mmCIF file of C-alpha atoms in Angstrom:
data_model
loop_
_atom_site.group_PDB
_atom_site.id
_atom_site.type_symbol
_atom_site.label_atom_id
_atom_site.label_comp_id
_atom_site.label_asym_id
_atom_site.label_seq_id
_atom_site.Cartn_x
_atom_site.Cartn_y
_atom_site.Cartn_z
ATOM 1 C CA MET U 1 -1.446 -17.253 -7.229
ATOM 2 C CA ARG U 2 2.214 -17.938 -7.955
ATOM 3 C CA GLN U 3 1.505 -18.452 -11.624
ATOM 4 C CA TYR U 4 0.151 -14.902 -11.868
ATOM 5 C CA PHE U 5 2.628 -13.226 -9.530
ATOM 6 C CA SER U 6 6.155 -13.905 -10.784
ATOM 7 C CA LYS U 7 9.052 -13.788 -8.349
ATOM 8 C CA SER U 8 10.228 -10.398 -9.638
ATOM 9 C CA LEU U 9 6.709 -8.962 -9.366
ATOM 10 C CA PHE U 10 6.403 -10.277 -5.824
ATOM 11 C CA ILE U 11 9.749 -8.708 -4.876
ATOM 12 C CA ILE U 12 8.655 -5.337 -6.288
ATOM 13 C CA TRP U 13 5.292 -5.658 -4.485
ATOM 14 C CA ALA U 14 7.097 -6.528 -1.237
ATOM 15 C CA ILE U 15 9.416 -3.509 -1.651
ATOM 16 C CA GLY U 16 6.362 -1.295 -2.150
ATOM 17 C CA LEU U 17 4.736 -2.782 0.930
ATOM 18 C CA GLY U 18 7.976 -2.299 2.898
ATOM 19 C CA LEU U 19 8.095 1.369 1.873
ATOM 20 C CA ALA U 20 4.458 1.738 2.925
ATOM 21 C CA ILE U 21 5.311 0.241 6.321
ATOM 22 C CA LEU U 22 8.319 2.575 6.616
ATOM 23 C CA ALA U 23 6.048 5.527 5.808
ATOM 24 C CA SER U 24 3.664 4.326 8.531
ATOM 25 C CA ILE U 25 6.492 4.227 11.052
ATOM 26 C CA VAL U 26 7.490 7.767 10.083
ATOM 27 C CA GLN U 27 3.855 8.850 10.489
ATOM 28 C CA ILE U 28 3.904 7.436 14.011
ATOM 29 C CA ILE U 29 7.167 9.220 14.866
ATOM 30 C CA ILE U 30 6.229 12.627 13.393
ATOM 31 C CA PRO U 31 4.113 13.850 16.357
ATOM 32 C CA ARG U 32 7.050 13.304 18.695
ATOM 33 C CA ILE U 33 9.397 15.157 16.343
ATOM 34 C CA ILE U 34 6.947 18.049 16.049
ATOM 35 C CA LYS U 35 6.553 18.157 19.835
ATOM 36 C CA ASN U 36 10.322 18.386 20.296
ATOM 37 C CA PHE U 37 10.568 21.014 17.567
ATOM 38 C CA ILE U 38 7.851 23.172 19.125
ATOM 39 C CA ASN U 39 9.385 22.847 22.611
ATOM 40 C CA PHE U 40 12.749 23.909 21.191
ATOM 41 C CA ALA U 41 11.150 26.831 19.344
ATOM 42 C CA ILE U 42 9.460 28.006 22.544
ATOM 43 C CA LYS U 43 12.772 27.873 24.441
ATOM 44 C CA ILE U 44 14.464 30.140 21.921
ATOM 45 C CA ASN U 45 11.401 32.418 21.531
ATOM 46 C CA PHE U 46 10.890 31.378 17.892
ATOM 47 C CA GLN U 47 14.043 33.227 16.787
ATOM 48 C CA GLY U 48 16.286 31.615 14.212
ATOM 49 C CA ILE U 49 14.004 28.630 13.610
ATOM 50 C CA ASP U 50 14.994 26.571 10.611
ATOM 51 C CA LEU U 51 12.023 24.794 9.058
ATOM 52 C CA THR U 52 14.165 23.065 6.456
ATOM 53 C CA ARG U 53 14.347 19.785 8.376
ATOM 54 C CA MET U 54 10.597 19.695 8.945
ATOM 55 C CA ILE U 55 9.872 20.405 5.285
ATOM 56 C CA LEU U 56 12.433 17.766 4.272
ATOM 57 C CA LEU U 57 10.830 15.238 6.633
ATOM 58 C CA PHE U 58 7.371 15.807 5.177
ATOM 59 C CA GLY U 59 8.791 15.704 1.649
ATOM 60 C CA CYS U 60 10.471 12.343 2.358
ATOM 61 C CA LEU U 61 7.253 11.012 3.850
ATOM 62 C CA LEU U 62 5.274 12.105 0.808
ATOM 63 C CA SER U 63 7.876 10.525 -1.489
ATOM 64 C CA LEU U 64 7.763 7.239 0.434
ATOM 65 C CA ILE U 65 3.986 7.111 0.193
ATOM 66 C CA CYS U 66 3.957 7.926 -3.522
ATOM 67 C CA ILE U 67 6.683 5.433 -4.424
ATOM 68 C CA SER U 68 5.124 2.651 -2.366
ATOM 69 C CA GLN U 69 1.704 3.208 -3.915
ATOM 70 C CA ALA U 70 3.220 3.279 -7.412
ATOM 71 C CA LEU U 71 5.110 0.001 -6.863
ATOM 72 C CA ILE U 72 2.121 -1.752 -5.340
ATOM 73 C CA GLY U 73 -0.194 -0.459 -8.050
ATOM 74 C CA PHE U 74 2.191 -1.445 -10.855
ATOM 75 C CA THR U 75 2.692 -4.995 -9.625
ATOM 76 C CA SER U 76 -1.016 -5.466 -8.906
ATOM 77 C CA GLU U 77 -1.917 -4.369 -12.420
ATOM 78 C CA ARG U 78 0.710 -6.685 -13.910
ATOM 79 C CA ALA U 79 -0.677 -9.581 -11.880
ATOM 80 C CA MET U 80 -4.163 -8.722 -13.101
ATOM 81 C CA LEU U 81 -2.897 -8.674 -16.689
ATOM 82 C CA ASN U 82 -1.384 -12.132 -16.183
ATOM 83 C CA ILE U 83 -4.675 -13.392 -14.769
ATOM 84 C CA ARG U 84 -6.646 -11.975 -17.702
ATOM 85 C CA LEU U 85 -4.251 -13.569 -20.209
ATOM 86 C CA LYS U 86 -4.506 -16.966 -18.501
ATOM 87 C CA ILE U 87 -8.280 -16.742 -18.411
ATOM 88 C CA PHE U 88 -8.389 -15.778 -22.082
ATOM 89 C CA GLU U 89 -6.180 -18.753 -22.976
ATOM 90 C CA ARG U 90 -8.463 -21.009 -20.954
ATOM 91 C CA LEU U 91 -11.556 -19.616 -22.662
ATOM 92 C CA LEU U 92 -10.023 -20.344 -26.050
ATOM 93 C CA GLN U 93 -9.315 -23.942 -25.002
ATOM 94 C CA ASP U 94 -12.846 -24.471 -23.645
ATOM 95 C CA GLY U 95 -14.517 -22.997 -26.738
ATOM 96 C CA PRO U 96 -17.471 -25.394 -27.188
ATOM 97 C CA GLN U 97 -18.509 -25.273 -23.521
ATOM 98 C CA ILE U 98 -18.242 -21.497 -23.354
ATOM 99 C CA ALA U 99 -20.141 -20.986 -26.624
ATOM 100 C CA GLU U 100 -23.402 -21.769 -24.829
ATOM 101 C CA MET U 101 -23.017 -18.785 -22.455
ATOM 102 C CA PRO U 102 -23.784 -15.235 -23.580
ATOM 103 C CA ILE U 103 -20.662 -13.135 -24.205
ATOM 104 C CA SER U 104 -21.980 -10.301 -22.033
ATOM 105 C CA GLU U 105 -22.280 -12.636 -19.031
ATOM 106 C CA ILE U 106 -18.739 -13.962 -19.507
ATOM 107 C CA ALA U 107 -17.300 -10.450 -19.881
ATOM 108 C CA ASN U 108 -19.231 -9.163 -16.871
ATOM 109 C CA ARG U 109 -18.120 -12.007 -14.616
ATOM 110 C CA LEU U 110 -14.476 -11.687 -15.668
ATOM 111 C CA THR U 111 -14.442 -7.932 -15.241
ATOM 112 C CA ASN U 112 -16.051 -7.999 -11.794
ATOM 113 C CA ASP U 113 -13.841 -10.811 -10.493
ATOM 114 C CA ASN U 114 -10.669 -9.204 -11.809
ATOM 115 C CA GLU U 115 -11.619 -5.824 -10.383
ATOM 116 C CA VAL U 116 -12.267 -7.249 -6.926
ATOM 117 C CA PHE U 117 -9.012 -9.200 -6.909
ATOM 118 C CA GLY U 118 -7.071 -6.191 -8.220
ATOM 119 C CA LYS U 119 -8.420 -3.959 -5.455
ATOM 120 C CA TYR U 120 -7.495 -6.594 -2.896
ATOM 121 C CA LEU U 121 -3.889 -6.687 -4.111
ATOM 122 C CA SER U 122 -3.456 -2.975 -4.638
ATOM 123 C CA THR U 123 -5.332 -1.420 -1.726
ATOM 124 C CA THR U 124 -7.050 -3.724 0.741
ATOM 125 C CA LEU U 125 -4.134 -5.929 1.784
ATOM 126 C CA PRO U 126 -1.495 -3.150 1.953
ATOM 127 C CA ASN U 127 -3.877 -0.839 3.830
ATOM 128 C CA LEU U 128 -4.764 -3.583 6.297
ATOM 129 C CA ILE U 129 -1.113 -4.225 7.108
ATOM 130 C CA LYS U 130 -0.263 -0.512 7.239
ATOM 131 C CA ASN U 131 -3.241 0.428 9.416
ATOM 132 C CA CYS U 132 -2.596 -2.422 11.855
ATOM 133 C CA LEU U 133 0.981 -1.217 12.192
ATOM 134 C CA ILE U 134 -0.141 2.373 12.745
ATOM 135 C CA PHE U 135 -2.657 1.229 15.373
ATOM 136 C CA ILE U 136 -0.083 -0.826 17.283
ATOM 137 C CA GLY U 137 2.541 1.915 16.983
ATOM 138 C CA SER U 138 0.081 4.533 18.177
ATOM 139 C CA LEU U 139 -0.802 2.428 21.212
ATOM 140 C CA ILE U 140 2.881 2.019 22.016
ATOM 141 C CA GLY U 141 3.449 5.747 21.527
ATOM 142 C CA LEU U 142 0.533 6.657 23.766
ATOM 143 C CA THR U 143 1.673 4.345 26.549
ATOM 144 C CA THR U 144 5.182 5.811 26.416
ATOM 145 C CA LEU U 145 3.734 9.310 26.712
ATOM 146 C CA ASN U 146 1.416 8.434 29.573
ATOM 147 C CA ALA U 147 1.534 4.973 31.112
ATOM 148 C CA LYS U 148 -1.733 5.595 33.016
ATOM 149 C CA LEU U 149 -3.735 5.426 29.777
#
């Protein structure tokens, strides 16, 4: 794995994953912020409400999600490119042994394997980490709202 994921690519992937985790934390906190905002708006009878902060919060959240997905997607695709290049080099070295297999079978196997691994790097692993964090944060948030749950 290290030979396909250089140190700089891993750092960029980790930054993207960190931004995704930060976006998850913000998603957990947003209901509390909205609750406080609505309670404040009710106290002042909805007069002079400034929605700028709420719009800015949602805009920042959207930006975090987009940037994290772009970084994770970019690094995953670069890793997949590195894997394809290494496989191609290996196929060229093993020419006589590979010549016995049909080209369509080789191409199909490489494409399917690369696609599965690419989806794992770009979506499955980040979503697993992010969703586990959201689940744990939601449980913590629910118990702080009502300990009897």
